PDB file of C-alpha atoms in Angstrom:
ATOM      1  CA  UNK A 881     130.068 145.859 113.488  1.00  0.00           C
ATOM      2  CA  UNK A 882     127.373 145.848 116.044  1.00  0.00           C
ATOM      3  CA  UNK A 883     129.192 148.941 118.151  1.00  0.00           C
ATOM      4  CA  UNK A 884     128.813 150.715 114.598  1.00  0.00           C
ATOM      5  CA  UNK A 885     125.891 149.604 113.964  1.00  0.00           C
ATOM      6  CA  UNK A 886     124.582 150.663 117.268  1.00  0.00           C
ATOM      7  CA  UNK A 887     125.905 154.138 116.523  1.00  0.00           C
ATOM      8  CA  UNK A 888     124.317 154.664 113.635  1.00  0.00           C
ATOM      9  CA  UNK A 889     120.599 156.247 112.374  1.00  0.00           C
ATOM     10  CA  UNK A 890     119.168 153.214 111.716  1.00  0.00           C
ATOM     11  CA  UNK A 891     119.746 151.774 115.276  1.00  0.00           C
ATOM     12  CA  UNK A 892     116.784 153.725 116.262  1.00  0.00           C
ATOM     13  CA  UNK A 893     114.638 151.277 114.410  1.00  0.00           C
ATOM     14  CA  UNK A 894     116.598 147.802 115.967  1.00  0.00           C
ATOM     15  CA  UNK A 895     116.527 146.756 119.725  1.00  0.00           C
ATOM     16  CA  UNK A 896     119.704 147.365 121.070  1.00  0.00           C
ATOM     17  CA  UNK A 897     122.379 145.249 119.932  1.00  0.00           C
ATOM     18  CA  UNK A 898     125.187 144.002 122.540  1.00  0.00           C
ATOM     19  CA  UNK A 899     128.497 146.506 123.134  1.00  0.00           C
ATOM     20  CA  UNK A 900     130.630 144.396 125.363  1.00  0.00           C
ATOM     21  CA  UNK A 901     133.546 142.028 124.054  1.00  0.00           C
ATOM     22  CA  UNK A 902     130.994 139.168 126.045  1.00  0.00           C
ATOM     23  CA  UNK A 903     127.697 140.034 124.822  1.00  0.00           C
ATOM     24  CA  UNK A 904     129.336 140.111 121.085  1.00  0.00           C
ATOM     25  CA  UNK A 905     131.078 136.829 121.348  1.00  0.00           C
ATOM     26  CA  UNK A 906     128.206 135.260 122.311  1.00  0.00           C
ATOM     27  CA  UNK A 907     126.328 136.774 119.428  1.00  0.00           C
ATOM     28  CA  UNK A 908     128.503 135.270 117.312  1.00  0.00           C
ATOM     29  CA  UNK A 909     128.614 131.698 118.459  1.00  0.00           C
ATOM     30  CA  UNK A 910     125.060 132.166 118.661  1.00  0.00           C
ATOM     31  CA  UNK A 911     124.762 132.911 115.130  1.00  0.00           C
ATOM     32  CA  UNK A 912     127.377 130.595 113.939  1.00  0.00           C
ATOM     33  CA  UNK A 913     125.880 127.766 115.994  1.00  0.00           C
ATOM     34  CA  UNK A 914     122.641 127.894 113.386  1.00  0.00           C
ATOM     35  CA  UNK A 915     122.017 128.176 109.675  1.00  0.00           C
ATOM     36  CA  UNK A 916     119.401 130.758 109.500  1.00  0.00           C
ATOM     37  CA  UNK A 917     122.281 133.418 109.716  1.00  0.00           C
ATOM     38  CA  UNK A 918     124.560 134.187 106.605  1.00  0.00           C
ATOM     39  CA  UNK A 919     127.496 136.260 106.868  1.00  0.00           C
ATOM     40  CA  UNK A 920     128.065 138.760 104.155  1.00  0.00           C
ATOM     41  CA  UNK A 921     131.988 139.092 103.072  1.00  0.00           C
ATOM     42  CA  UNK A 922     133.388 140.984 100.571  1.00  0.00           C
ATOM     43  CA  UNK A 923     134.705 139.292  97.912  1.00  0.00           C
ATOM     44  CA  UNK A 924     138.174 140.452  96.929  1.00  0.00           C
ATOM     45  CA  UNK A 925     138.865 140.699 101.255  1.00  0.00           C
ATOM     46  CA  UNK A 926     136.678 138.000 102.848  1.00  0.00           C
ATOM     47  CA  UNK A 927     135.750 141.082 105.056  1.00  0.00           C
ATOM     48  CA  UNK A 928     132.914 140.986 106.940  1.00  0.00           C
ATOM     49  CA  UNK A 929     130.277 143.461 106.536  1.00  0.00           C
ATOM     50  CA  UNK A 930     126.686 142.372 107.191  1.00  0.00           C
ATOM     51  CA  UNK A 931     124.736 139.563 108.015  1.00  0.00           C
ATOM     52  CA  UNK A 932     121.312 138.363 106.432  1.00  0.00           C
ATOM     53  CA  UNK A 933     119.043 135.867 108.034  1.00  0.00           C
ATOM     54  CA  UNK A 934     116.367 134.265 106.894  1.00  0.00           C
ATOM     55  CA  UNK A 935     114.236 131.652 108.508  1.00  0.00           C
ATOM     56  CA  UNK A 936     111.074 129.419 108.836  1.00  0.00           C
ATOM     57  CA  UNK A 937     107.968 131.164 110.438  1.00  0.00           C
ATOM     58  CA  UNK A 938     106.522 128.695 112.553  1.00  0.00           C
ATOM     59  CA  UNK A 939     106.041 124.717 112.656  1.00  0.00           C
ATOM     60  CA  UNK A 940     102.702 124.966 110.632  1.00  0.00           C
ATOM     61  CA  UNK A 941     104.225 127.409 107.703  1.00  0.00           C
ATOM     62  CA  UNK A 942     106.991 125.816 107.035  1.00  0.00           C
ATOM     63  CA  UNK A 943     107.193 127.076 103.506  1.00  0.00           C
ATOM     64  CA  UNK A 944     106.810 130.649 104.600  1.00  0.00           C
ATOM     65  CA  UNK A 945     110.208 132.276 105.193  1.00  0.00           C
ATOM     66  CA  UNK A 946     111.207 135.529 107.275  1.00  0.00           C
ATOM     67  CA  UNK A 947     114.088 137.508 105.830  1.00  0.00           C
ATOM     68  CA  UNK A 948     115.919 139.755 107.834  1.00  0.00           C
ATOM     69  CA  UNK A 949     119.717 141.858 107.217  1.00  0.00           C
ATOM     70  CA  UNK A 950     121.686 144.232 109.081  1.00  0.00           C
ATOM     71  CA  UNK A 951     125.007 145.626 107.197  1.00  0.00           C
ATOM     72  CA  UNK A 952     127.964 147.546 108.916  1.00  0.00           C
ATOM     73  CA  UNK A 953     126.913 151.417 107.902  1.00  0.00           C
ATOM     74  CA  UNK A 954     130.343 151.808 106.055  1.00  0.00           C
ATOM     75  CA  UNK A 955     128.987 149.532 103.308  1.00  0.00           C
ATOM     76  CA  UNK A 956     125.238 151.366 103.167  1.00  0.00           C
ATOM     77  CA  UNK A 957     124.140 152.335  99.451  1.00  0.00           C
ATOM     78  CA  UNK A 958     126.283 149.738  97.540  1.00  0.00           C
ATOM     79  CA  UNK A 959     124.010 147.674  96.774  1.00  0.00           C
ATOM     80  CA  UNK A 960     125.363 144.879  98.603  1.00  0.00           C
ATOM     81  CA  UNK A 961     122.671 144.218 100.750  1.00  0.00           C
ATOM     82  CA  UNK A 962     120.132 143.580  97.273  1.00  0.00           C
ATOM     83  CA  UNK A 963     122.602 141.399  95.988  1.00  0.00           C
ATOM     84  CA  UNK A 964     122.856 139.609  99.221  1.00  0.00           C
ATOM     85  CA  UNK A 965     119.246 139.357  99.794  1.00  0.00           C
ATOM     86  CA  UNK A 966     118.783 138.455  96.098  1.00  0.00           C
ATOM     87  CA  UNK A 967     120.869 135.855  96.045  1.00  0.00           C
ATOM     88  CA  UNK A 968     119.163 134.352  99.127  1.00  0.00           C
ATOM     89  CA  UNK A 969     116.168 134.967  98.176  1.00  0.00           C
ATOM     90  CA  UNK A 970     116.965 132.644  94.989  1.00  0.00           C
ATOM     91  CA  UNK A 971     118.247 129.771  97.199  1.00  0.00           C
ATOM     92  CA  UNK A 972     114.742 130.171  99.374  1.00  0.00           C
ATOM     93  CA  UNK A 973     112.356 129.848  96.368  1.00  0.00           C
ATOM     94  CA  UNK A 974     114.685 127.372  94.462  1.00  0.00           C
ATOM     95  CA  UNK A 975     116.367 125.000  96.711  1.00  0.00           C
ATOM     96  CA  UNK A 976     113.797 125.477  99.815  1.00  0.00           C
ATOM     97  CA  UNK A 977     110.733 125.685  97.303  1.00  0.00           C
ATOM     98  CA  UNK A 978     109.430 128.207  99.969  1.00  0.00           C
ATOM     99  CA  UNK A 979     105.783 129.466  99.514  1.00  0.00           C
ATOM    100  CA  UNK A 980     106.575 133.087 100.257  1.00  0.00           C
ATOM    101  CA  UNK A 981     108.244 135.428 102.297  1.00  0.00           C
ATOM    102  CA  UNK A 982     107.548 137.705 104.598  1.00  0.00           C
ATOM    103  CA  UNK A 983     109.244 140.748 106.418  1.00  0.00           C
ATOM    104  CA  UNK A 984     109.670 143.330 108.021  1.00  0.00           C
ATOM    105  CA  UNK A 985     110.989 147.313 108.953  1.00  0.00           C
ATOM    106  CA  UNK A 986     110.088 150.544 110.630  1.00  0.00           C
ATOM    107  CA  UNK A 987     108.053 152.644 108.006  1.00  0.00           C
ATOM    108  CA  UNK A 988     110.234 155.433 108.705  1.00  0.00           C
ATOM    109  CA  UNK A 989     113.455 153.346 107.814  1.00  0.00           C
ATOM    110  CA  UNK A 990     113.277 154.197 104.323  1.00  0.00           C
ATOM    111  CA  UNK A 991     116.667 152.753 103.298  1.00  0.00           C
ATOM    112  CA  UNK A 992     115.025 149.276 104.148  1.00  0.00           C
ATOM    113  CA  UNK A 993     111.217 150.383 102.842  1.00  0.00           C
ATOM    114  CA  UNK A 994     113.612 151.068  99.481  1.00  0.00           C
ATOM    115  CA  UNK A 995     115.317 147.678  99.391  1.00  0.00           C
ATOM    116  CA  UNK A 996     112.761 145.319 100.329  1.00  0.00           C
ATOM    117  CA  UNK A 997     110.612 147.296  97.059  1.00  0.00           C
ATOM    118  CA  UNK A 998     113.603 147.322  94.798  1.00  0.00           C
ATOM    119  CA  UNK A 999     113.562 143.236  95.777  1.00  0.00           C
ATOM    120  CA  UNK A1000     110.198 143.394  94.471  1.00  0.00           C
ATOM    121  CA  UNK A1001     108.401 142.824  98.085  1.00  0.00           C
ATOM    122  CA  UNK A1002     104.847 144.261  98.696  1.00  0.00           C
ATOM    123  CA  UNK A1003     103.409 146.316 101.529  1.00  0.00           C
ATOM    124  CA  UNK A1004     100.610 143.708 102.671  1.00  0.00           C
ATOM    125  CA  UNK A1005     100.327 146.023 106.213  1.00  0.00           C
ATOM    126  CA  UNK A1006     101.642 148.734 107.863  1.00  0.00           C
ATOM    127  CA  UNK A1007     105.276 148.347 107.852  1.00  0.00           C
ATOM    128  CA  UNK A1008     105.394 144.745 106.543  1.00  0.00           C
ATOM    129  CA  UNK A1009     106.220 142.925 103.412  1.00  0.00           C
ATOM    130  CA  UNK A1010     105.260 140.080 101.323  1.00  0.00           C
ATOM    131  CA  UNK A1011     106.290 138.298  98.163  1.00  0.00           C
ATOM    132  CA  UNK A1012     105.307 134.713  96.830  1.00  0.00           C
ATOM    133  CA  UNK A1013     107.243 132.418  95.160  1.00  0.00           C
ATOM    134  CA  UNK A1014     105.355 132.777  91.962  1.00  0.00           C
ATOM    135  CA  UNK A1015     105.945 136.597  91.764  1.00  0.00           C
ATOM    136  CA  UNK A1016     109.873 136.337  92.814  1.00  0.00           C
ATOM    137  CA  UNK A1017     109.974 133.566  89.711  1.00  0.00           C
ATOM    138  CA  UNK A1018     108.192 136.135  87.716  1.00  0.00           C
ATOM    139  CA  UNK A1019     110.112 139.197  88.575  1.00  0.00           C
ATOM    140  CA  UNK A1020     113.731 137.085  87.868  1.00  0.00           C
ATOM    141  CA  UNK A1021     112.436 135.799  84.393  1.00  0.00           C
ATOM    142  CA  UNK A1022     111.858 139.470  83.041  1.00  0.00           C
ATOM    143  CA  UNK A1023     115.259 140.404  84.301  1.00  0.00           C
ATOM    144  CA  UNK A1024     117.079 137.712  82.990  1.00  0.00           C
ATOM    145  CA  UNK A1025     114.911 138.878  79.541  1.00  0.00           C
ATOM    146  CA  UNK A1026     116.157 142.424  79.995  1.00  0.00           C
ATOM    147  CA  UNK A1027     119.754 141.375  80.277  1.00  0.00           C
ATOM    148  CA  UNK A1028     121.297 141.946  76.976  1.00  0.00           C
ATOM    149  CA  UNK A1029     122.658 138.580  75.077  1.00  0.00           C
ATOM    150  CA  UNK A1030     126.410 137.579  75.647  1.00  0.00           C
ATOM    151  CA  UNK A1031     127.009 139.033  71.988  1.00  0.00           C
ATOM    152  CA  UNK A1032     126.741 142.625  73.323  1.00  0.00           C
ATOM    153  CA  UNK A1033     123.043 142.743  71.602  1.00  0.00           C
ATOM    154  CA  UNK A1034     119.583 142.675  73.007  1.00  0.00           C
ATOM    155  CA  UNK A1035     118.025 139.202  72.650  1.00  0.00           C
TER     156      UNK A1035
END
């Protein structure tokens, strides 16, 4: 993933990631060796196709959270990284009880500008983005209330 990922037009935006069998392995145990760094598989495969990190931002804000993703290019526009991110997103405001998160992207990357929006995020500076816990548990009680009932009808 990383030599693809390296190769692609979003690289531009990333430090370089490592090429060589070495450098890769030891991205990987480094990675593995934590829990702030989730790997994204595909359900019906258990392939691997993205990772999303997210982690504490400093010893005094604790309850502030950075979120962070990468996805193999192959799987770009499929909406896997918003359900990914969603679903972690979920586990940081609910299990965690974090405050807020923050993130965030190149303002020309406008694949990631798109996500961290559709995720309901808010440009609080130049190329970074904000959310609270409050308006993530806002945003995911009006979708559950636009999700039609399990009887086919509108509740």
């Amino acid at each position: 993933m990383a030599v693809q990922y390296q190769a692609s037009e979003l690289a531009k935006y990333e430090d370089p990631w490592p090429t060589s069998t070495e450098e890769i392995k030891g991205m990987a145990e480094w990675f593995a060796g934590g829990d702030e760094y989730l790997a994204v598989c595909l359900k019906a495969t258990g392939k691997f196709i993205g990772l999303i990190a997210i982690n504490r931002r400093g010893e005094q804000e604790e309850r502030m959270h950075n979120l962070g993703y990468v996805f193999h290019p192959a799987y770009h526009g499929q909406g896997y990284a918003t359900e990914g991110c969603r679903a972690v997103m979920n586990y940081v405001f609910g299990q965690l009880a974090a405050d807020s998160i923050l993130t965030g992207t190149h303002p020309a990357n406008k694949p990631s500008v798109a996500l961290l929006k559709r995720l309901g995020l808010k440009e609080v500076a130049r190329g970074e983005f904000s959310i609270s816990r409050e308006e993530w548990l806002a945003s995911e009680r009006k979708a559950a209330q636009a999700q039609p009932s399990s009887d086919g009808g509108e509740v």
